[in-house]
Amino acid sequence: MCTYIEVGGHPEDNIFKLEDSHFENGRGKSPYDPKLLTASLLIDGELYSGTAADFMGRDFAIFRTLGQHHPIRTEQHDSRWLNDPRFITAHLIPESDNPEDDKIYFFFRENAIDGEHSGKATHARIGQICKNDFGGHRSLVNKWTTFLKARLMCSVPGPNGIDTHFDELQDVFLMNSKDPKNPIIYAVFSTSSNIFKGSAVCMYSMADVRRVFLGPYAHRDGPNYQWVPYQGRVPYPRPGTCPSKTFGGFDSTKDLPDEVITFARSHPAMYNPVFPINNRPIMIKTDLDYQFTQIVVDRVDAEDGQYDVMFIGTDIGTVLKVVSIPKETWHDLEEVLLEEITVFREATPVSAMKISTKQQQVYIGSAVGVSQLPLHRCDVYGKACAECCLARDPYCAWDGASCSRYFPTAKRRTRRQDIRNGDPLTHCSDLQHPGNPSGGGLEEKIIYGVENSSTFLECSPKSQRALVYWQFQKPTEERKEEIKVNDRLIRTEQGLLLRSLQRKDSGLYFCYAVEHGFMQ
C-alpha cells in the first residue's frame, strides 16, 4: 500500500505528517521487499519507477503510474529487456529545446544477456524512455515503445590486452552545466570479482550516450546465435525516437507503424557500449578494505579555474573528499585526496548522499543514522601559507593570516591559492620568515624513555601527499644520518616507534615532511 506524506509548501514549515485518509495500491510503485534496490522519479504528477512488481521479486519492470494515463511498463518476462536488474537512479534529461523530446534515463545493473558473456557476469546499464510514450496500438499495448538500453563501460587496460572491468554500478550523480541537455554523468563502480576487490569513478558525456543510442542495435545472428550489430534496414521513424514535431510527423507512439513496434520489441539493446570520457576511470582504488558506495560532486570556482570536488561514500562509513586536477592537459587528470573523514561511529555502509550548495553541506545516510559534513574545513590545513597552498583544496585560500574560505569575488592582495600545482615556493616565498626560507618553523618536543621499554615519536604531516623521512643526530656529533628501519625502529603513518630502548638511541630526531620541493 502507498500513501502520501505532507511536508508543507516551504522548507521552514517543518511539517512531516503521514496522510492516513488516502491509500492506494503500491504495485508497480514500490517493491514488496525494502532491501530491494529500486529507483523512482515523480514528474508532472506521474511516477516513473524501476522496481519489482511481484512478491517474489522476479518480475522487474520500469513503470509509469499515477497521473491521468493508463499505467505503462516494460515487456514482461523478456530477458532482452531487463535481466534481473538492480535499479540505481532515474533522471529527466531534455533532448532538445522541445519538451516533447524529453527522455527519462534509468541507471541500473543487471545480469549479462545470454551470449554477451561467457559465464555469469554483471553489466552496468543506462536505459532511456520517452516521457510522451503511451505504448503501442495493436502491439506493445500499455508497454514502452521507446525503451532502449546500452552498457556503461568502466575499465582499465590490463596485461595481455585483457581489461579489468568495474561492472557493479553503485551510484550515479549528474553534474548540471549551463546547458541542461548536457550534464556530466559521474558513476561509482565496484568489481564483481571475489579475487580482485576494487572501486572506480568514471565520467560520461551525454553526447557519447546519444551517439550510442543512435548507433547500431544489438542483434542475434549466425550459427552460434551471437550478438552482432544489426545490418538490415531500420524502420522509420527510428525506434527510440520520441514522437514530436522535431524528428517527424507522428503525434503519438500509438500512431507508429507496426514494423517500428515489432522492431522495438525485439531490439531493446544497443550493440556499442558507452565509454567514459578519456576512455578510462578518473579514479581507481584497489586492494583496500573498503569499496565505494555513493557519490556527490560540487563544481568549485578557484583562482586558477573551475574544479569538480567529489565526495565519495564507502561501505565502512567514511567519506573521501577528492579533487580532479589536470596535469598537462584537461584530458590527463590527477586525483588528489583532500580528506578522508569518518562520519559514523561504527563501520556501516553509506547508503545515501545529498549535497546542498546553499547550505554548503553534504548529508550522509546509513542504516544507523544521518550525518552532515561541511563542504569545506579550511582550518584543518593550519595557519601557514605553505600548508594551505599544499592542501590544493579549491574551497580554501591563505588570506594573509590563516587558511580560510576562498571567495572568487573577494579582492585581497595577500590571498594565495594554487590548486593546479600546489607550489608554495612560488606563491608563499615572499611570506616566509627570512631566517627560514625553505619552510615552516621547527617544532621541538622533549621525549623521555625508559631503557628496554618502547617510546613513540609522533610526526604526522597535515597533507596526505607529503613524503616523510627521519634523521638522527647523536649528542656529541653535528652530522645527521638517515634512520634505517629495522626490528627495533618501526615507521608508521603517525610517527616512529622505538622498541627496546638503548642508551645509544638518545639524541636528536628530525622529522621532515617534503612535498613539491617544500620541506617542513
Coordinates of C-alpha atoms in Angstrom, one line a residue:
M1 CA 0.0 0.0 0.0
C2 CA 1.1 3.6 -0.7
T3 CA 0.1 6.9 0.8
Y4 CA 1.4 10.5 0.9
I5 CA 3.5 12.5 3.4
E6 CA 2.6 16.1 3.9
V7 CA 5.8 18.2 4.1
G8 CA 4.3 21.7 3.6
G9 CA 4.8 24.3 0.9
H10 CA 8.1 25.8 2.3
P11 CA 11.2 24.2 4.0
E12 CA 10.5 26.4 7.1
D13 CA 7.0 24.9 7.5
N14 CA 8.7 22.0 9.4
I15 CA 5.8 19.5 8.6
F16 CA 6.2 15.8 8.2
K17 CA 2.7 14.2 8.5
L18 CA 1.5 10.9 7.2
E19 CA -1.7 11.1 5.2
D20 CA -3.9 8.4 6.8
S21 CA -7.1 9.1 4.9
H22 CA -6.0 8.1 1.4
F23 CA -4.3 4.8 0.5
E24 CA -3.7 3.2 -2.9
N25 CA -2.2 0.1 -4.4
G26 CA 1.6 0.2 -4.3
R27 CA 2.2 -2.4 -7.0
G28 CA 4.5 -1.0 -9.7
K29 CA 5.4 1.9 -7.4
S30 CA 7.3 0.3 -4.6
P31 CA 8.8 -3.1 -4.0
Y32 CA 7.5 -5.7 -1.5
D33 CA 11.0 -6.1 -0.1
P34 CA 12.5 -2.8 1.4
K35 CA 16.0 -4.2 0.8
L36 CA 15.5 -4.4 -3.0
L37 CA 17.3 -1.7 -5.0
T38 CA 14.7 0.5 -6.7
A39 CA 14.7 3.9 -8.4
S40 CA 11.8 6.4 -8.9
L41 CA 11.1 9.8 -10.2
L42 CA 8.0 12.0 -9.9
I43 CA 7.4 14.3 -12.8
D44 CA 4.2 16.3 -13.5
G45 CA 2.2 14.1 -11.2
E46 CA 3.4 10.8 -12.8
L47 CA 5.6 8.3 -11.1
Y48 CA 8.4 6.6 -13.0
S49 CA 9.8 3.7 -11.1
G50 CA 12.2 0.8 -11.6
T51 CA 11.1 -1.9 -9.2
A52 CA 9.8 -5.5 -8.8
A53 CA 6.0 -6.0 -9.4
D54 CA 5.6 -9.3 -7.6
F55 CA 6.0 -10.5 -4.1
M56 CA 8.8 -13.0 -5.1
G57 CA 10.9 -10.2 -6.6
R58 CA 11.2 -11.8 -10.0
D59 CA 9.1 -9.6 -12.3
F60 CA 11.2 -6.5 -12.7
A61 CA 10.0 -3.6 -14.7
I62 CA 10.2 0.1 -15.4
F63 CA 6.7 1.5 -14.7
R64 CA 4.8 4.8 -15.1
T65 CA 1.9 5.1 -12.8
L66 CA -0.3 7.8 -11.2
G67 CA -1.4 10.7 -13.4
Q68 CA -4.3 10.6 -15.9
H69 CA -3.0 7.9 -18.2
H70 CA -3.1 4.2 -18.1
P71 CA -0.1 2.6 -16.3
I72 CA 2.7 1.5 -18.7
R73 CA 5.6 -0.8 -18.2
T74 CA 8.5 -2.7 -19.9
E75 CA 7.8 -6.0 -21.6
Q76 CA 7.2 -8.8 -19.1
H77 CA 9.3 -12.0 -18.8
D78 CA 11.7 -11.0 -21.6
S79 CA 15.4 -11.1 -20.5
R80 CA 16.4 -9.0 -23.6
W81 CA 14.6 -6.0 -22.0
L82 CA 15.6 -6.5 -18.3
N83 CA 17.5 -9.4 -16.9
D84 CA 17.2 -9.4 -13.0
P85 CA 18.1 -5.7 -12.7
R86 CA 19.1 -3.7 -9.7
F87 CA 18.0 -0.1 -10.2
I88 CA 20.2 2.8 -9.0
T89 CA 18.6 6.1 -10.0
A90 CA 16.5 7.9 -12.6
H91 CA 16.8 11.3 -14.2
L92 CA 14.9 13.5 -16.7
I93 CA 17.3 14.9 -19.3
P94 CA 16.0 17.1 -22.1
E95 CA 16.9 16.0 -25.6
S96 CA 16.2 19.4 -27.3
D97 CA 14.5 22.7 -26.7
N98 CA 11.2 21.0 -27.5
P99 CA 9.7 19.4 -24.3
E100 CA 8.1 16.6 -26.5
D101 CA 11.6 15.2 -26.9
D102 CA 12.3 14.9 -23.1
K103 CA 13.6 11.5 -22.0
I104 CA 13.8 9.6 -18.7
Y105 CA 17.1 7.8 -18.2
F106 CA 17.3 4.9 -15.8
F107 CA 20.7 3.7 -14.4
F108 CA 20.9 0.1 -13.3
R109 CA 23.0 -3.1 -13.3
E110 CA 21.7 -6.5 -14.4
N111 CA 22.9 -9.9 -15.4
A112 CA 24.5 -10.0 -18.8
I113 CA 22.2 -11.4 -21.5
D114 CA 23.0 -14.9 -22.7
G115 CA 25.7 -14.8 -25.4
E116 CA 27.0 -11.4 -24.2
H117 CA 29.5 -13.0 -21.8
S118 CA 30.7 -16.5 -21.1
G119 CA 29.6 -17.4 -17.6
K120 CA 27.6 -15.3 -15.2
A121 CA 28.5 -11.6 -15.3
T122 CA 27.0 -8.2 -14.3
H123 CA 26.7 -5.3 -16.7
A124 CA 26.1 -1.7 -15.8
R125 CA 23.3 -0.1 -18.0
I126 CA 21.8 3.2 -19.0
G127 CA 18.2 2.9 -20.2
Q128 CA 16.0 5.5 -21.9
I129 CA 12.3 6.0 -22.4
C130 CA 10.4 9.0 -23.9
K131 CA 8.3 11.0 -21.5
N132 CA 5.4 11.1 -24.0
D133 CA 5.5 7.3 -24.7
F134 CA 1.9 5.9 -24.3
G135 CA 2.6 2.4 -25.7
G136 CA 1.5 0.8 -29.0
H137 CA -1.9 0.5 -30.6
R138 CA -2.0 -3.2 -31.6
S139 CA 1.3 -4.5 -30.2
L140 CA 3.1 -3.4 -27.0
V141 CA -0.2 -2.1 -25.7
N142 CA 0.5 -0.3 -22.4
K143 CA 4.2 -1.2 -22.8
W144 CA 7.1 1.2 -23.6
T145 CA 7.7 1.5 -27.3
T146 CA 10.8 3.8 -27.0
F147 CA 12.8 1.8 -24.4
L148 CA 16.4 1.3 -25.3
K149 CA 19.4 0.3 -23.1
A150 CA 23.2 0.4 -23.5
R151 CA 26.1 -0.9 -21.5
L152 CA 28.1 1.6 -19.4
M153 CA 31.8 0.7 -19.6
C154 CA 34.3 1.5 -16.9
S155 CA 37.5 -0.4 -17.3
V156 CA 41.3 -0.2 -17.3
P157 CA 43.6 -1.9 -19.8
G158 CA 45.5 -4.8 -18.3
P159 CA 48.4 -7.0 -19.3
N160 CA 47.9 -9.3 -22.4
G161 CA 45.2 -7.0 -23.7
I162 CA 42.7 -8.1 -21.0
D163 CA 40.8 -5.2 -19.5
T164 CA 39.9 -5.1 -15.8
H165 CA 36.2 -4.2 -15.6
F166 CA 34.3 -2.4 -12.9
D167 CA 30.8 -3.5 -13.6
E168 CA 28.9 -3.3 -10.3
L169 CA 27.3 0.1 -10.7
Q170 CA 26.7 1.6 -7.2
D171 CA 25.7 5.2 -7.6
V172 CA 25.3 8.0 -10.2
F173 CA 25.4 11.8 -9.9
L174 CA 24.5 14.3 -12.6
M175 CA 26.7 17.4 -12.6
N176 CA 24.5 20.0 -14.3
S177 CA 26.1 22.5 -16.7
K178 CA 24.8 25.7 -18.2
D179 CA 23.2 23.6 -20.9
P180 CA 20.5 21.4 -19.2
K181 CA 20.7 19.0 -22.2
N182 CA 24.3 18.0 -21.4
P183 CA 25.0 17.2 -17.8
I184 CA 28.2 15.3 -16.9
I185 CA 27.5 11.9 -15.5
Y186 CA 29.6 10.7 -12.6
A187 CA 29.2 7.0 -11.8
V188 CA 30.7 4.9 -9.0
F189 CA 31.5 1.2 -9.7
S190 CA 33.0 -1.7 -7.8
T191 CA 34.2 -5.1 -9.1
S192 CA 32.1 -8.3 -9.0
S193 CA 35.2 -10.5 -8.7
N194 CA 35.8 -12.3 -5.4
I195 CA 39.5 -12.4 -6.1
F196 CA 40.1 -8.8 -7.1
K197 CA 38.5 -6.1 -5.0
G198 CA 38.4 -2.5 -6.2
S199 CA 36.3 0.6 -6.9
A200 CA 36.4 3.2 -9.6
V201 CA 34.8 6.5 -10.7
C202 CA 34.0 7.1 -14.3
M203 CA 32.7 10.2 -16.1
Y204 CA 30.4 10.2 -19.1
S205 CA 29.1 12.8 -21.5
M206 CA 25.5 12.9 -22.8
A207 CA 26.9 13.4 -26.3
D208 CA 28.5 9.9 -26.1
V209 CA 25.3 8.4 -24.7
R210 CA 23.2 9.8 -27.5
R211 CA 25.8 8.7 -30.1
V212 CA 25.4 5.1 -28.8
F213 CA 21.6 5.3 -28.9
L214 CA 21.8 6.5 -32.5
G215 CA 24.3 3.7 -33.3
P216 CA 23.7 0.0 -34.3
Y217 CA 21.2 -2.2 -32.4
A218 CA 22.3 -5.5 -30.9
H219 CA 21.0 -8.4 -33.0
R220 CA 21.4 -12.2 -32.6
D221 CA 22.5 -13.9 -35.8
G222 CA 24.8 -16.6 -37.2
P223 CA 25.2 -20.3 -36.4
N224 CA 26.2 -19.6 -32.8
Y225 CA 23.4 -17.2 -32.2
Q226 CA 25.9 -14.5 -31.2
W227 CA 25.2 -10.8 -30.6
V228 CA 26.2 -8.7 -33.7
P229 CA 25.4 -5.2 -34.9
Y230 CA 22.2 -5.1 -36.8
Q231 CA 23.0 -4.6 -40.5
G232 CA 19.5 -4.6 -42.0
R233 CA 17.1 -1.8 -42.8
V234 CA 16.0 0.1 -39.7
P235 CA 12.3 1.2 -39.9
Y236 CA 11.2 4.8 -39.9
P237 CA 10.8 6.6 -37.6
R238 CA 13.9 5.2 -35.9
P239 CA 12.9 3.1 -32.8
G240 CA 13.7 5.0 -29.6
T241 CA 12.8 8.4 -31.2
C242 CA 10.2 10.4 -29.3
P243 CA 7.1 11.3 -31.3
S244 CA 7.3 15.1 -31.9
K245 CA 7.5 17.8 -34.5
T246 CA 11.3 17.8 -34.1
F247 CA 12.1 14.5 -35.8
G248 CA 8.9 13.5 -37.7
G249 CA 5.2 13.9 -38.2
F250 CA 4.0 11.3 -35.6
D251 CA 1.9 12.8 -32.8
S252 CA 1.8 9.7 -30.5
T253 CA 3.5 6.3 -30.1
K254 CA 0.1 4.8 -30.8
D255 CA 0.4 6.1 -34.4
L256 CA 3.8 4.4 -35.0
P257 CA 3.8 1.8 -37.9
D258 CA 3.6 -1.9 -36.8
E259 CA 7.1 -2.6 -38.2
V260 CA 8.6 0.0 -35.8
I261 CA 6.8 -1.5 -32.8
T262 CA 7.9 -5.1 -33.9
F263 CA 11.5 -3.9 -34.3
A264 CA 11.5 -2.1 -30.9
R265 CA 10.1 -5.2 -29.2
S266 CA 12.9 -7.5 -30.4
H267 CA 15.8 -4.9 -30.4
P268 CA 15.8 -3.1 -27.0
A269 CA 19.6 -3.2 -26.6
M270 CA 22.3 -1.2 -28.4
Y271 CA 25.4 -3.0 -29.7
N272 CA 28.0 -0.4 -28.8
P273 CA 28.8 0.4 -25.1
V274 CA 29.1 3.9 -23.7
F275 CA 32.8 4.6 -22.9
P276 CA 33.8 7.1 -20.3
I277 CA 35.4 10.4 -21.0
N278 CA 39.1 9.8 -21.9
N279 CA 38.2 6.0 -22.1
R280 CA 39.3 5.3 -18.6
P281 CA 38.3 6.0 -14.9
I282 CA 39.2 9.3 -13.3
M283 CA 39.8 7.5 -10.0
I284 CA 40.7 3.9 -9.1
K285 CA 41.2 2.3 -5.7
T286 CA 42.2 -1.4 -5.4
D287 CA 43.2 -3.8 -2.7
L288 CA 41.7 -1.8 0.0
D289 CA 39.4 -3.0 2.9
Y290 CA 36.5 -0.9 1.6
Q291 CA 34.6 -0.1 -1.6
F292 CA 32.8 3.0 -2.9
T293 CA 29.1 3.1 -2.5
Q294 CA 27.9 6.7 -3.1
I295 CA 29.0 10.0 -4.8
V296 CA 28.0 13.6 -4.9
V297 CA 30.0 16.3 -6.8
D298 CA 30.4 20.1 -6.4
R299 CA 31.8 22.4 -9.0
V300 CA 34.0 25.0 -7.3
D301 CA 35.5 28.3 -8.6
A302 CA 39.2 28.6 -7.7
E303 CA 41.8 31.2 -8.5
D304 CA 43.1 29.2 -11.5
G305 CA 39.8 27.8 -12.8
Q306 CA 36.9 25.5 -12.0
Y307 CA 37.3 22.2 -10.3
D308 CA 35.0 19.3 -9.6
V309 CA 35.2 18.1 -6.0
M310 CA 33.9 14.6 -5.3
F311 CA 32.6 13.4 -2.0
I312 CA 32.6 9.6 -2.2
G313 CA 30.9 7.4 0.5
T314 CA 32.3 3.9 1.3
D315 CA 30.9 0.7 2.8
I316 CA 32.8 1.3 6.1
G317 CA 31.1 4.7 6.9
T318 CA 33.8 7.0 5.6
V319 CA 33.7 9.8 3.1
L320 CA 36.6 10.6 0.7
K321 CA 36.9 14.2 -0.5
V322 CA 38.7 14.2 -3.8
V323 CA 39.5 16.8 -6.5
S324 CA 40.3 16.1 -10.1
I325 CA 43.2 18.3 -11.3
P326 CA 44.5 18.4 -14.9
K327 CA 48.2 17.6 -15.3
E328 CA 49.5 18.6 -18.8
T329 CA 46.0 18.9 -20.4
W330 CA 42.4 18.6 -19.3
H331 CA 42.4 15.1 -20.8
D332 CA 45.0 13.9 -18.3
L333 CA 43.5 14.2 -14.8
E334 CA 45.2 13.6 -11.5
E335 CA 43.0 12.8 -8.5
V336 CA 44.1 14.4 -5.2
L337 CA 42.7 13.1 -1.9
L338 CA 42.0 16.1 0.2
E339 CA 40.4 14.4 3.2
E340 CA 39.2 11.0 4.4
I341 CA 36.6 11.5 7.1
T342 CA 34.9 9.0 9.4
V343 CA 31.2 10.2 9.6
F344 CA 29.7 7.3 11.7
R345 CA 30.9 5.8 15.0
E346 CA 30.6 2.3 13.6
A347 CA 31.7 0.9 10.3
T348 CA 28.4 1.0 8.4
P349 CA 27.9 1.4 4.6
V350 CA 27.0 4.9 3.4
S351 CA 23.7 4.2 1.6
A352 CA 22.6 7.8 0.6
M353 CA 24.3 11.1 -0.1
K354 CA 22.8 14.5 -0.9
I355 CA 24.6 17.8 -1.4
S356 CA 23.3 21.3 -0.7
T357 CA 25.4 24.1 -2.1
K358 CA 23.0 26.6 -0.5
Q359 CA 23.7 25.1 3.0
Q360 CA 27.3 24.2 2.0
Q361 CA 26.7 20.7 3.5
V362 CA 26.8 17.1 2.4
Y363 CA 24.1 14.9 4.0
I364 CA 25.0 11.3 4.5
G365 CA 22.6 8.5 5.2
S366 CA 23.2 5.0 6.6
A367 CA 21.3 2.2 8.4
V368 CA 22.4 3.7 11.8
G369 CA 21.5 7.3 11.1
V370 CA 22.1 10.5 9.2
S371 CA 25.1 12.8 9.4
Q372 CA 26.1 16.1 7.8
L373 CA 29.5 17.2 6.7
P374 CA 30.6 20.8 5.7
L375 CA 31.9 21.1 2.1
H376 CA 35.0 22.8 3.5
R377 CA 37.0 22.7 6.7
C378 CA 39.9 25.1 5.8
D379 CA 41.1 25.4 9.4
V380 CA 42.4 21.8 9.4
Y381 CA 45.1 22.9 7.0
G382 CA 46.7 25.1 9.6
K383 CA 47.5 28.8 9.5
A384 CA 50.7 28.8 7.4
C385 CA 50.6 29.9 3.8
A386 CA 52.6 26.9 2.6
E387 CA 50.3 24.4 4.3
C388 CA 47.2 26.0 2.8
C389 CA 48.8 26.1 -0.7
L390 CA 49.9 22.4 -0.5
A391 CA 46.4 21.3 0.5
R392 CA 45.2 22.1 -3.0
D393 CA 41.6 22.4 -1.7
P394 CA 39.6 24.7 -4.2
Y395 CA 37.4 25.8 -1.3
C396 CA 40.4 27.3 0.6
A397 CA 43.0 30.0 0.2
W398 CA 45.5 31.7 2.5
D399 CA 44.1 35.2 3.3
G400 CA 47.2 36.7 4.9
A401 CA 46.5 35.3 8.4
S402 CA 45.1 31.8 8.0
C403 CA 43.7 29.2 5.7
S404 CA 40.1 30.3 5.1
R405 CA 37.2 30.0 2.6
Y406 CA 38.0 31.2 -0.9
F407 CA 35.5 33.6 -2.5
P408 CA 36.2 34.5 -6.2
T409 CA 34.7 37.9 -5.8
A410 CA 36.9 39.0 -2.8
K411 CA 39.9 41.0 -3.8
R412 CA 42.9 40.6 -1.5
R413 CA 46.5 41.2 -2.3
T414 CA 47.8 38.7 0.1
R415 CA 45.5 35.8 -1.0
R416 CA 47.4 32.7 -2.0
Q417 CA 46.0 29.6 -3.8
D418 CA 47.5 27.1 -6.3
I419 CA 45.2 24.1 -7.0
R420 CA 46.8 23.0 -10.2
N421 CA 50.4 22.8 -8.9
G422 CA 50.3 23.2 -5.2
D423 CA 53.6 25.1 -5.3
P424 CA 54.2 27.0 -2.0
L425 CA 57.8 28.0 -3.1
T426 CA 56.4 30.2 -5.8
H427 CA 53.3 31.5 -4.0
C428 CA 54.5 31.8 -0.5
S429 CA 58.2 32.7 -0.8
D430 CA 57.6 36.4 -0.1
L431 CA 55.7 35.5 3.0
Q432 CA 58.2 33.1 4.7
H433 CA 60.4 34.2 7.6
P434 CA 63.8 35.5 6.3
G435 CA 65.6 33.1 8.5
N436 CA 63.7 30.0 7.3
P437 CA 63.2 30.3 3.5
S438 CA 62.6 26.6 2.9
G439 CA 59.5 26.0 5.0
G440 CA 57.6 26.3 8.3
G441 CA 59.0 26.7 11.8
L442 CA 60.8 23.9 13.7
E443 CA 58.6 22.4 16.4
E444 CA 60.6 20.9 19.3
K445 CA 59.5 18.2 21.7
I446 CA 61.4 16.5 24.5
I447 CA 60.5 12.8 24.9
Y448 CA 61.8 10.7 27.8
G449 CA 62.1 6.9 27.6
V450 CA 63.0 4.0 29.9
E451 CA 65.7 1.6 28.9
N452 CA 64.5 -1.7 27.4
S453 CA 61.0 -0.3 27.0
S454 CA 59.3 1.4 24.0
T455 CA 58.6 5.0 23.1
F456 CA 56.8 6.7 20.2
L457 CA 57.9 9.9 18.4
E458 CA 54.8 11.5 16.8
C459 CA 55.1 13.1 13.4
S460 CA 52.0 13.3 11.2
P461 CA 52.0 15.8 8.4
K462 CA 48.8 17.7 7.6
S463 CA 49.0 16.8 3.9
Q464 CA 48.2 13.3 2.9
R465 CA 50.6 13.5 0.0
A466 CA 53.7 14.6 1.9
L467 CA 56.7 12.2 2.0
V468 CA 58.1 11.8 5.5
Y469 CA 61.7 10.9 6.3
W470 CA 63.7 10.8 9.6
Q471 CA 67.2 11.8 10.5
F472 CA 69.1 11.1 13.8
Q473 CA 71.9 13.2 15.4
K474 CA 74.0 11.9 18.2
P475 CA 74.5 14.4 21.2
T476 CA 78.3 14.6 20.5
E477 CA 78.2 14.9 16.8
E478 CA 77.0 17.6 14.3
R479 CA 76.5 15.1 11.4
K480 CA 72.9 13.8 10.8
E481 CA 72.2 10.3 9.4
E482 CA 69.1 9.0 7.8
I483 CA 67.2 6.5 10.0
K484 CA 67.0 3.0 8.6
V485 CA 64.0 1.0 9.8
N486 CA 64.6 -2.4 11.4
D487 CA 63.1 -4.7 14.1
R488 CA 63.6 -2.0 16.7
L489 CA 62.7 1.1 14.6
I490 CA 59.3 0.9 13.0
R491 CA 57.8 3.7 10.9
T492 CA 54.0 4.3 11.0
E493 CA 51.7 6.9 9.4
Q494 CA 51.7 8.7 12.8
G495 CA 55.4 8.6 13.5
L496 CA 58.4 6.5 14.6
L497 CA 58.2 3.6 17.2
L498 CA 61.4 2.8 19.1
R499 CA 61.3 -0.6 20.7
S500 CA 63.7 -1.9 23.4
L501 CA 65.3 1.4 24.0
Q502 CA 69.1 1.5 24.4
R503 CA 71.4 4.3 25.6
K504 CA 72.8 4.8 22.1
D505 CA 69.2 5.8 21.0
S506 CA 69.4 9.1 22.9
G507 CA 69.9 12.2 20.7
L508 CA 68.0 14.5 18.3
Y509 CA 65.4 13.0 16.0
F510 CA 64.4 15.2 13.0
C511 CA 61.1 14.5 11.1
Y512 CA 60.8 16.1 7.7
A513 CA 57.7 16.4 5.5
V514 CA 58.5 17.1 1.9
E515 CA 56.1 17.9 -0.9
H516 CA 56.6 19.8 -4.2
G517 CA 60.1 20.8 -3.1
F518 CA 58.8 22.3 0.1
M519 CA 60.3 21.0 3.3
Q520 CA 58.8 21.3 6.8

